[in-house]
mmCIF file of C-alpha atoms and ligand atoms in Angstrom:
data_model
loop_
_atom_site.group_PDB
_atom_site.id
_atom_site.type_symbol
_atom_site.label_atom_id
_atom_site.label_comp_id
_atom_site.label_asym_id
_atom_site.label_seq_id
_atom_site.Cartn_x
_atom_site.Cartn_y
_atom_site.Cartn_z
ATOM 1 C CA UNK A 1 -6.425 111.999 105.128
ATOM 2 C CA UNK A 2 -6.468 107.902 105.713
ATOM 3 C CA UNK A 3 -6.349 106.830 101.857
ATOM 4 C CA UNK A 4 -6.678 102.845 103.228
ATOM 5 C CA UNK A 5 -10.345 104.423 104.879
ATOM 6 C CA UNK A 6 -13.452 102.143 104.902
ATOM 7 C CA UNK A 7 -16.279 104.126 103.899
ATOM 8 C CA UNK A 8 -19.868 103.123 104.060
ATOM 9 C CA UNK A 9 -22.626 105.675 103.134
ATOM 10 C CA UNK A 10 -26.317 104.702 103.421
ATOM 11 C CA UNK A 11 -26.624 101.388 101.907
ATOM 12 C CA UNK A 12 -23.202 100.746 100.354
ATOM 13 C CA UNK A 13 -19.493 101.470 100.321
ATOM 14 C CA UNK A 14 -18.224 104.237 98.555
ATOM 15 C CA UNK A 15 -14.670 105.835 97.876
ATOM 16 C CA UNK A 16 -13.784 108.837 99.833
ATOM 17 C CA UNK A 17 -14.286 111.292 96.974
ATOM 18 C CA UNK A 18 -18.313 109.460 96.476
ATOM 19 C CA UNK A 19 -19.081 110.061 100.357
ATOM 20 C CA UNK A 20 -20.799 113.063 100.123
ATOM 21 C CA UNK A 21 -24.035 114.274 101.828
ATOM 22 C CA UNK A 22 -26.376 117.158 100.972
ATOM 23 C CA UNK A 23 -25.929 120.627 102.354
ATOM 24 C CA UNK A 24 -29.109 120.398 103.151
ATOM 25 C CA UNK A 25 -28.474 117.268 105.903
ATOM 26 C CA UNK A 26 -30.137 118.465 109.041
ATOM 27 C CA UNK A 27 -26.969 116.819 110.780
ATOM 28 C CA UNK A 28 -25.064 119.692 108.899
ATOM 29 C CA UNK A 29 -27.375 122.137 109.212
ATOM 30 C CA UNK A 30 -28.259 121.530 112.531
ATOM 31 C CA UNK A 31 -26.332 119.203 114.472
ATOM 32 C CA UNK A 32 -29.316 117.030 114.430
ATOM 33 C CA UNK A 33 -28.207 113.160 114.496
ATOM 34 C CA UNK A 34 -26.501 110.926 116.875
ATOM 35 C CA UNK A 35 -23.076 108.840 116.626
ATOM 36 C CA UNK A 36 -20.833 106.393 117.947
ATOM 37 C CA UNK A 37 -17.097 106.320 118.572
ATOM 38 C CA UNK A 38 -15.574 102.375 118.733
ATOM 39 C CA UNK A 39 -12.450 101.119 118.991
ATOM 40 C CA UNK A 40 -11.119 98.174 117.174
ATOM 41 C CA UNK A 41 -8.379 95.756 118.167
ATOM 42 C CA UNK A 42 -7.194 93.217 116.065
ATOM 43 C CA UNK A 43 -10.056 93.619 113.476
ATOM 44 C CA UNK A 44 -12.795 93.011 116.631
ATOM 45 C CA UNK A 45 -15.041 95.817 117.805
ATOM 46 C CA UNK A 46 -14.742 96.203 121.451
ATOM 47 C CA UNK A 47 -18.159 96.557 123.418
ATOM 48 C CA UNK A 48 -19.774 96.469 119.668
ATOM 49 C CA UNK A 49 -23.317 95.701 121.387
ATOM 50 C CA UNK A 50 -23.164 98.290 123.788
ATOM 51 C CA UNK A 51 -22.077 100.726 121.640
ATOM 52 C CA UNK A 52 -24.778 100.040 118.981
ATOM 53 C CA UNK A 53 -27.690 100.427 122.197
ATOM 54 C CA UNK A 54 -26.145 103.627 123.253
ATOM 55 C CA UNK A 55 -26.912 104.552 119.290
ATOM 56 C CA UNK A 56 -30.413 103.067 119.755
ATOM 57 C CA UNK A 57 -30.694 105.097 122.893
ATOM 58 C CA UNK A 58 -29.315 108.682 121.819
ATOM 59 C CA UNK A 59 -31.522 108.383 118.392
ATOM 60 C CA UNK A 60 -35.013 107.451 120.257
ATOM 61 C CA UNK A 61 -34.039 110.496 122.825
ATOM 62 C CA UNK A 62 -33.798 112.709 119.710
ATOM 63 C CA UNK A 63 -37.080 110.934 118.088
ATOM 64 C CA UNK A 64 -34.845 109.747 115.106
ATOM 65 C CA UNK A 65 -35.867 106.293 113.933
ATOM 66 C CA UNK A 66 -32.436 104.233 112.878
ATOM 67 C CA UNK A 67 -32.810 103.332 109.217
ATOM 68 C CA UNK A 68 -31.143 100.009 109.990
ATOM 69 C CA UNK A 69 -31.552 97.313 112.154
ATOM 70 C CA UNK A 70 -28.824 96.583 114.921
ATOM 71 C CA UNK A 71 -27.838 93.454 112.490
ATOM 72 C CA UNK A 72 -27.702 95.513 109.333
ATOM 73 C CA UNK A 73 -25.417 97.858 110.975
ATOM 74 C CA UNK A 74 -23.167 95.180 112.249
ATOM 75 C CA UNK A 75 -22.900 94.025 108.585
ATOM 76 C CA UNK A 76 -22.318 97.581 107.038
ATOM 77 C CA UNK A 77 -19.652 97.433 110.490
ATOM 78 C CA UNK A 78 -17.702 94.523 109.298
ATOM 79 C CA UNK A 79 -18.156 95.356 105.411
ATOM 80 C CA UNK A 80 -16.365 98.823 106.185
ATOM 81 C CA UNK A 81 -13.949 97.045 108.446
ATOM 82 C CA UNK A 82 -13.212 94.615 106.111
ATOM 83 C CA UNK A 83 -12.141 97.252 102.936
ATOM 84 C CA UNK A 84 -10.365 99.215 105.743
ATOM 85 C CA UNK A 85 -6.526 98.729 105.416
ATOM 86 C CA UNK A 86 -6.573 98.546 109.562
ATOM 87 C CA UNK A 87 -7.152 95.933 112.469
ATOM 88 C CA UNK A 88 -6.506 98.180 114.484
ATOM 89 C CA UNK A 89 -8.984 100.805 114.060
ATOM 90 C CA UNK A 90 -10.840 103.924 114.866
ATOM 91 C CA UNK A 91 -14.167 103.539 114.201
ATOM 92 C CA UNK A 92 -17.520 105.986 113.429
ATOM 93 C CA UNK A 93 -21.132 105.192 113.206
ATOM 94 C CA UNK A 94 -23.488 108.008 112.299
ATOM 95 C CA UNK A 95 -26.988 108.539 111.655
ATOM 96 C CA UNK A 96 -28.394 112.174 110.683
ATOM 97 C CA UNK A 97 -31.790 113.403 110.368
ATOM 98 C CA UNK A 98 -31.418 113.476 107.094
ATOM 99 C CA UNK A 99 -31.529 115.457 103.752
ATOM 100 C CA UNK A 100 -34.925 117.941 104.180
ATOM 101 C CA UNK A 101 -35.871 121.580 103.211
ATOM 102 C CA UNK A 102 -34.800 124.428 105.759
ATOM 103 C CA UNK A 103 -36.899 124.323 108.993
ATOM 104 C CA UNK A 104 -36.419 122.786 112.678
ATOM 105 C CA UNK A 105 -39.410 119.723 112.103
ATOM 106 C CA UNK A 106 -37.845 116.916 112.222
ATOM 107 C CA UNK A 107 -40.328 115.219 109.880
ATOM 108 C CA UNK A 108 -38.946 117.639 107.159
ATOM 109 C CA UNK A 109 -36.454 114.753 106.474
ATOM 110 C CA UNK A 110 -37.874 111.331 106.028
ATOM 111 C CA UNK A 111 -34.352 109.546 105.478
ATOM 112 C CA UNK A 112 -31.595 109.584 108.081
ATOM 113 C CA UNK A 113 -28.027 109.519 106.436
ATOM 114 C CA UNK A 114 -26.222 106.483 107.599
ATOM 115 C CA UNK A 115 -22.349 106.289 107.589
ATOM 116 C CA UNK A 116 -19.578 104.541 109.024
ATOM 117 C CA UNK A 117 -16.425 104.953 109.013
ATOM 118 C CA UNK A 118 -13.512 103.326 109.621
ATOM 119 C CA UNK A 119 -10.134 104.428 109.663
ATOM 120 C CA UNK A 120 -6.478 104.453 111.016
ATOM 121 C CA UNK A 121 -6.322 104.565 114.917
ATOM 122 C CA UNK A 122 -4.286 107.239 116.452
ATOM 123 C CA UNK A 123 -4.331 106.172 119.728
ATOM 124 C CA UNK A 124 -2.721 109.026 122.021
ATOM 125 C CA UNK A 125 0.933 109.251 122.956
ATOM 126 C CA UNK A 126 2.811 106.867 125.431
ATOM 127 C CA UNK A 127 3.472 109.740 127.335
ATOM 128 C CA UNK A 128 0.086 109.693 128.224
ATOM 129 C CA UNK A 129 -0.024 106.156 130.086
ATOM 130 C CA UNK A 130 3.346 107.164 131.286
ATOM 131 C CA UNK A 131 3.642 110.452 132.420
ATOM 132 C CA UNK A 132 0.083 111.677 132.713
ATOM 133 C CA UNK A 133 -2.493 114.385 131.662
ATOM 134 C CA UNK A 134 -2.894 117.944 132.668
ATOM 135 C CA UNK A 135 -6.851 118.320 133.244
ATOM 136 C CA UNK A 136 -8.131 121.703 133.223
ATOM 137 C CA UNK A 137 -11.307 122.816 135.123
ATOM 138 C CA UNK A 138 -12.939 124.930 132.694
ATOM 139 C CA UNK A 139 -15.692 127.683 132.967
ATOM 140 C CA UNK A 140 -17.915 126.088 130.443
ATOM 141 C CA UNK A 141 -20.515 124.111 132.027
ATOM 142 C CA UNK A 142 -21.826 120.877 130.569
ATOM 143 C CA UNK A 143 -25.526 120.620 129.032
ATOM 144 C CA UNK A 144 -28.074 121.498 131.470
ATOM 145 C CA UNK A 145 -30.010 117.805 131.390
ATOM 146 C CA UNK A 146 -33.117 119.064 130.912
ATOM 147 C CA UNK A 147 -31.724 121.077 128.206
ATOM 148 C CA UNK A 148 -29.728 118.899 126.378
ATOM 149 C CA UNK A 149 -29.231 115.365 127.882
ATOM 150 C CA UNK A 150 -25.876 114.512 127.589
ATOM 151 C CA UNK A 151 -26.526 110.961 127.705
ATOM 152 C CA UNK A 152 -27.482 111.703 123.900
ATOM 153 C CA UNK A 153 -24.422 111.399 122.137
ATOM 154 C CA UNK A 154 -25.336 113.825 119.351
ATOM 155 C CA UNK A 155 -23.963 115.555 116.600
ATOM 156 C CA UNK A 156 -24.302 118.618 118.013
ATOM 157 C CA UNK A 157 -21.069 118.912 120.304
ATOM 158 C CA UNK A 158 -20.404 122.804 120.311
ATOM 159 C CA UNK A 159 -20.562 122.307 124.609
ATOM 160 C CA UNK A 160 -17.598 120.037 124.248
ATOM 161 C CA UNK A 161 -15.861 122.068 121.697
ATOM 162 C CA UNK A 162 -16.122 125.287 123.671
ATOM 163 C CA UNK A 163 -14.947 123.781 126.909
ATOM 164 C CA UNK A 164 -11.933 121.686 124.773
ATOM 165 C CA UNK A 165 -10.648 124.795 123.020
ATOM 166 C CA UNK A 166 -10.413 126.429 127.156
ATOM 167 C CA UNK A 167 -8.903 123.795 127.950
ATOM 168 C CA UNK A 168 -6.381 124.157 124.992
ATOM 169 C CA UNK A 169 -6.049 127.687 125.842
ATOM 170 C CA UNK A 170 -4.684 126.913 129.703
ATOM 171 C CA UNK A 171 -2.485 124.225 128.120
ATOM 172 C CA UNK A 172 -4.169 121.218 129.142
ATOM 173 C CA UNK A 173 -5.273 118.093 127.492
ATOM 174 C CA UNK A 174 -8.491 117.724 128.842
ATOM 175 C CA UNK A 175 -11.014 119.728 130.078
ATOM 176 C CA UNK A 176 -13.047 119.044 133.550
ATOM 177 C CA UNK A 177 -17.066 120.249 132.775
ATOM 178 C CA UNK A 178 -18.927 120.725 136.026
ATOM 179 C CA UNK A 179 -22.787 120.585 135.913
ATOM 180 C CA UNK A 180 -25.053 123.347 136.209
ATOM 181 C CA UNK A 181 -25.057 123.015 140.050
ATOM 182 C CA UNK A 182 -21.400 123.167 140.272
ATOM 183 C CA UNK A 183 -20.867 119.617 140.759
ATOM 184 C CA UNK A 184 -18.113 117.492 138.572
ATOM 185 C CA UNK A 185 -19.187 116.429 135.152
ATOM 186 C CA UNK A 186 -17.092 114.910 132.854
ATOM 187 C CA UNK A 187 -14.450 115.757 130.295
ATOM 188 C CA UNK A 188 -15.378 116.953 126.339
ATOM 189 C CA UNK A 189 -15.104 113.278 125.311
ATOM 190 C CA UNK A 190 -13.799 111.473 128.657
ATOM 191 C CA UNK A 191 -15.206 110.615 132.523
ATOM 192 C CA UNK A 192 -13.640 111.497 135.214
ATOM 193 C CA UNK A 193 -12.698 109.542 137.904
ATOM 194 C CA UNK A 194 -10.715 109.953 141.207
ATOM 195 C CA UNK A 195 -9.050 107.922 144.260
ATOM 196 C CA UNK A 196 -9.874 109.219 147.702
ATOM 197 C CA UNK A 197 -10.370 108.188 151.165
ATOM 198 C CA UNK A 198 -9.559 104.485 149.815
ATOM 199 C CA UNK A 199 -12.804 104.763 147.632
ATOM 200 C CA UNK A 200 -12.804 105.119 143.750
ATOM 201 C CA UNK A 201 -15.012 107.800 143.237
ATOM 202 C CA UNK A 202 -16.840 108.940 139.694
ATOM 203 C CA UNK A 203 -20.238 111.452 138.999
ATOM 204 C CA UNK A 204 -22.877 109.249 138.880
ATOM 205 C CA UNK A 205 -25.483 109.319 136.206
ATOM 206 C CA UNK A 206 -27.271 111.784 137.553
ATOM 207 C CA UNK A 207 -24.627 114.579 137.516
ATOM 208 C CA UNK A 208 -25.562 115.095 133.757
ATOM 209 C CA UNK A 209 -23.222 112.511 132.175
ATOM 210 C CA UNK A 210 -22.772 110.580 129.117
ATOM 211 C CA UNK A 211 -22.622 107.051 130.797
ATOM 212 C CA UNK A 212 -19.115 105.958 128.976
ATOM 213 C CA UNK A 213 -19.057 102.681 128.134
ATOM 214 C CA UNK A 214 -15.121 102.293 129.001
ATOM 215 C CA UNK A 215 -16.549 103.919 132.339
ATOM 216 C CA UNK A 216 -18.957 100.996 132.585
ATOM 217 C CA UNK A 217 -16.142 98.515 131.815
ATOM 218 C CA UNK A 218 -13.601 100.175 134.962
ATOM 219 C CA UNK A 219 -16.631 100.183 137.339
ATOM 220 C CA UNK A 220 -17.068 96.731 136.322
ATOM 221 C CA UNK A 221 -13.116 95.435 136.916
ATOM 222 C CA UNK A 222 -13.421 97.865 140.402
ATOM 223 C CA UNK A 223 -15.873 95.965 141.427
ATOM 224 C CA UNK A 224 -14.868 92.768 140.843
ATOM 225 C CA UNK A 225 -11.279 93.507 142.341
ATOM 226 C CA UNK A 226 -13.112 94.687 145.659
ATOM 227 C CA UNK A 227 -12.635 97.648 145.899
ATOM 228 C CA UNK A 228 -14.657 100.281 146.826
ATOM 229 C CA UNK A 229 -17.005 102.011 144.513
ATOM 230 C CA UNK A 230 -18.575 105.553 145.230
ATOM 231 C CA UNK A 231 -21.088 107.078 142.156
ATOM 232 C CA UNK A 232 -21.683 110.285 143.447
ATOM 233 C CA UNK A 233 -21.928 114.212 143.588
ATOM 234 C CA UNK A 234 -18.768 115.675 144.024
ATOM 235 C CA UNK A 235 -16.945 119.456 143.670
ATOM 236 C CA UNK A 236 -13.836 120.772 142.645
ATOM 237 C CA UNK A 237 -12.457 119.995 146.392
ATOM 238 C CA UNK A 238 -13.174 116.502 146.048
ATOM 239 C CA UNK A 239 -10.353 116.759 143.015
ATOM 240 C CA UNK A 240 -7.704 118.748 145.448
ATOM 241 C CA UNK A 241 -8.414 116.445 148.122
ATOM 242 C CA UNK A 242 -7.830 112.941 145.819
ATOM 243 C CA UNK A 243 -4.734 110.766 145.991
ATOM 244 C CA UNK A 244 -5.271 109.644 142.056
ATOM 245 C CA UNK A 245 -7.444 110.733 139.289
ATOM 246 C CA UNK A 246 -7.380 109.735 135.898
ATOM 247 C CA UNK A 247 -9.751 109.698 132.700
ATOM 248 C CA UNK A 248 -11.599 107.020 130.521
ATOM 249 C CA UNK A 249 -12.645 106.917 127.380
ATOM 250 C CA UNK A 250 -13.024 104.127 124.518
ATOM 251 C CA UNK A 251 -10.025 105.668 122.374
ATOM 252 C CA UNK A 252 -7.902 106.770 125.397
ATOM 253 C CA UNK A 253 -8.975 103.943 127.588
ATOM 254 C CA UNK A 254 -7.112 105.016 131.001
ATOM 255 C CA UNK A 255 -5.524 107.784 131.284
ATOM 256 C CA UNK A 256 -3.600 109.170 134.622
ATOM 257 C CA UNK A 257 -3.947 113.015 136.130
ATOM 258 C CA UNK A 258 -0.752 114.323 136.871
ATOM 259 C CA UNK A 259 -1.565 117.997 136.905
ATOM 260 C CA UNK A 260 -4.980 119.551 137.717
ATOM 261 C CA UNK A 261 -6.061 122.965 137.483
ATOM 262 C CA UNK A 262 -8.200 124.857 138.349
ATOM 263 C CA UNK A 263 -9.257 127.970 141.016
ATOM 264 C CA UNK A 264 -5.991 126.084 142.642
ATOM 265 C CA UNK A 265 -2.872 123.311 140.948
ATOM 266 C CA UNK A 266 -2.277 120.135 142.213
ATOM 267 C CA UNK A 267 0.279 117.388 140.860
ATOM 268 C CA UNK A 268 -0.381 114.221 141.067
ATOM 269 C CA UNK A 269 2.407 111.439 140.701
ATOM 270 C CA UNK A 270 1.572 109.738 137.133
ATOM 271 C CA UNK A 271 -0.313 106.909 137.273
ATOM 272 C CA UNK A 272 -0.691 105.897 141.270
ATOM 273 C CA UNK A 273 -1.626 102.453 142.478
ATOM 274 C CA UNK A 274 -4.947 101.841 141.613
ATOM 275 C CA UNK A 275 -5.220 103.653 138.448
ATOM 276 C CA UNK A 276 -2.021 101.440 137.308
ATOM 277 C CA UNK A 277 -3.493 98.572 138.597
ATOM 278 C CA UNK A 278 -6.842 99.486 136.621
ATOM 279 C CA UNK A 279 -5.234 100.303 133.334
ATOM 280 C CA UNK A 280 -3.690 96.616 133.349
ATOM 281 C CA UNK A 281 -7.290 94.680 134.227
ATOM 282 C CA UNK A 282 -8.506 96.723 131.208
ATOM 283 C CA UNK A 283 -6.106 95.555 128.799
ATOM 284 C CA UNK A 284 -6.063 92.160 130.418
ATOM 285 C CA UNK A 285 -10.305 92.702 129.496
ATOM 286 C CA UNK A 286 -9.634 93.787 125.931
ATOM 287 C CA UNK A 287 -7.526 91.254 125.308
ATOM 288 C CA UNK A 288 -10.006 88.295 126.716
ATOM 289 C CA UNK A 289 -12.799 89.962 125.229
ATOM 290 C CA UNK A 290 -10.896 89.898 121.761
ATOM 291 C CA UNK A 291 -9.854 86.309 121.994
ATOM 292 C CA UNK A 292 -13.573 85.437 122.887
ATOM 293 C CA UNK A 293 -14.437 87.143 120.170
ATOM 294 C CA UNK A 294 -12.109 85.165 117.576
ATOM 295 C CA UNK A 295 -13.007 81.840 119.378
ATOM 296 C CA UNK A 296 -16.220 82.185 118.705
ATOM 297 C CA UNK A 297 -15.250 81.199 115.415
ATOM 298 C CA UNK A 298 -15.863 83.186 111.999
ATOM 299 C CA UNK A 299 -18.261 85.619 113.104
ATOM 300 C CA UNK A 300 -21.483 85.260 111.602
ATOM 301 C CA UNK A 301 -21.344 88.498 110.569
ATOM 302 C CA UNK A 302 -19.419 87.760 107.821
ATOM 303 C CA UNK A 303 -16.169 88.831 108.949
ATOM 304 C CA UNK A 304 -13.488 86.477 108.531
ATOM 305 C CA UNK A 305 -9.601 86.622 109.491
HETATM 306 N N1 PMP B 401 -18.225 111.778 127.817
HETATM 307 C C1 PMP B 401 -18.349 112.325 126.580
HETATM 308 C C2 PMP B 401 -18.978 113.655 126.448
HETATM 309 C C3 PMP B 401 -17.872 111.640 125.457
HETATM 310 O O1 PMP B 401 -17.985 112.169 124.234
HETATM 311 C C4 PMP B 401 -17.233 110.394 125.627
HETATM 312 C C5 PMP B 401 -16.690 109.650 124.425
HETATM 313 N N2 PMP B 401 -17.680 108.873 123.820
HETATM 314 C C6 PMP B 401 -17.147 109.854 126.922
HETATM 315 C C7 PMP B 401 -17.647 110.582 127.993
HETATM 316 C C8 PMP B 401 -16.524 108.504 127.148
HETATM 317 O O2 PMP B 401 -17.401 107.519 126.686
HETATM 318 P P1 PMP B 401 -16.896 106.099 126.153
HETATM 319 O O3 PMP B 401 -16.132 105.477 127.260
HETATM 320 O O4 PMP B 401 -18.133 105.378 125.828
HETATM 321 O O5 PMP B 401 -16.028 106.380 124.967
#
């Protein structure tokens, strides 16, 4: 438990042992409500407006209205930040359907529970960066689209979960999720990307993705450093057949391959050339974005130094 935790629970911040929600929270009952993971470096959220339209975006795809405006929840942001002991920091914005008798209707609940968190950042093991990942292909397949769309980024995670604790079981970090048509997916909080035939290839969109924001932010950097840039369907082949792959995600940020497996193994040397050469530009972006950030003087949010 993170005693030096900034909690914030509906319209004001509480201690740990006051943040408490109903058992009767649809989100608990039901998985029903949407959230946000961000990651904080040196007390600035990184991608803060993105993040907070993906929210806007996963809540109107559930029909869940968000009880606070994108500048209230910037506020409650840097108010949590601020009574967090961290500046560098792990933190969680989410909004539930709310506290409502038993039954699926959503309009049983006519106030979403709002909290944010903010907390100590474990950020994952050097040996990651380093050494690598082992990525398992799994047998759980992500969220049909037109079942679930997994560009909602909802409380209700059990197809991660499932394919994370396979993963677990074959030893691996992270697992690979292919789509319903057999095509590669993404990973249970992670995209996938790969080197191959001198492109840099990722599922597009349309594979049945959540669009990750750090996977915006790569695409972005790829494209400005030239190289080539294929969004696309892809199988497990595609995977045997790369010269790199590696993960993003907005805790992990870049993460190398360096052992894949699946209906075969492949090894992959650590980090290779362009993921290394990635994995800089996007600390070389954090850091610019931060210091644009700070420059920008005290931020009118209230949040000061
Ligand atoms: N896919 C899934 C299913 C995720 O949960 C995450 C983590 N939010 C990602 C991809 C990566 O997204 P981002 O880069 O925005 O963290």
């Amino acid at each position: 438990m993170d005693e030096s935790a900034g909690i914030y629970l509906n319209d004001r911040l509480v201690s740990l042992a006051e943040a408490r929600v109903s058992v009767l929270d649809h989100g608990f009952l039901y998985g029903d409500g949407v959230y946000e993971t961000m990651r904080v470096y040196g007390g600035v959220v990184f991608m803060m407006e993105e993040h907070l339209a993906r929210l806007e975006k996963s809540a109107s795809l559930i029909e869940l209205r968000l009880p606070k405006s994108p500048r209230q929840i910037k506020l409650a942001i840097y108010e949590t930040l601020e009574v967090c002991g961290h500046k560098d920091a792990y933190l969680r914005v989410t909004v539930s359907r709310g506290e409502g008798p038993i039954g699926l209707d959503p309009e049983l609940c006519p106030r979403p529970t709002f909290f944010v968190y903010a907390g100590r950042l474990k950020p994952p093991p050097r040996d990651y960066y380093e050494k690598g990942i082992t990525l398992a292909m799994v047998h759980t397949r992500r969220n049909l689209m037109e079942a679930l769309d997994p560009q909602i980024k909802s409380l209700n995670f059990l197809n991660n979960i499932m394919a994370k604790a396979e993963a677990k079981k074959a030893g691996a970090h992270e697992a690979l999720m292919l789509n319903h048509r057999g095509q590669l997916a993404e990973g249970t909080t992670s995209n996938i990307f790969f080197v191959a035939k001198g492109a840099l290839c990722t599922p597009g969109p349309g594979c049945g993705i959540l669009r990750g924001i750090t996977r915006d932010v790569v695409l972005g950097i790829a494209r400005r450093l030239d190289m080539k840039v294929v969004e696309g369907e892809f199988g497990e082949e595609d995977i045997l057949g790369a010269s790199e792959v590696y993960i993003t995600s907005t805790i992990m940020e870049v993460v190398p391959v360096s052992r894949f497996t699946g209906g075969r193994t492949k090894d992959f040397p650590g980090a290779g050339e362009v993921t290394r050469a990635l994995m800089a530009e996007y600390r070389k972006e954090v850091s610019s974005y931060v210091e644009n950030t700070k420059a920008a003087g005290p931020s009118i949010w209230g949040f000061t130094e």
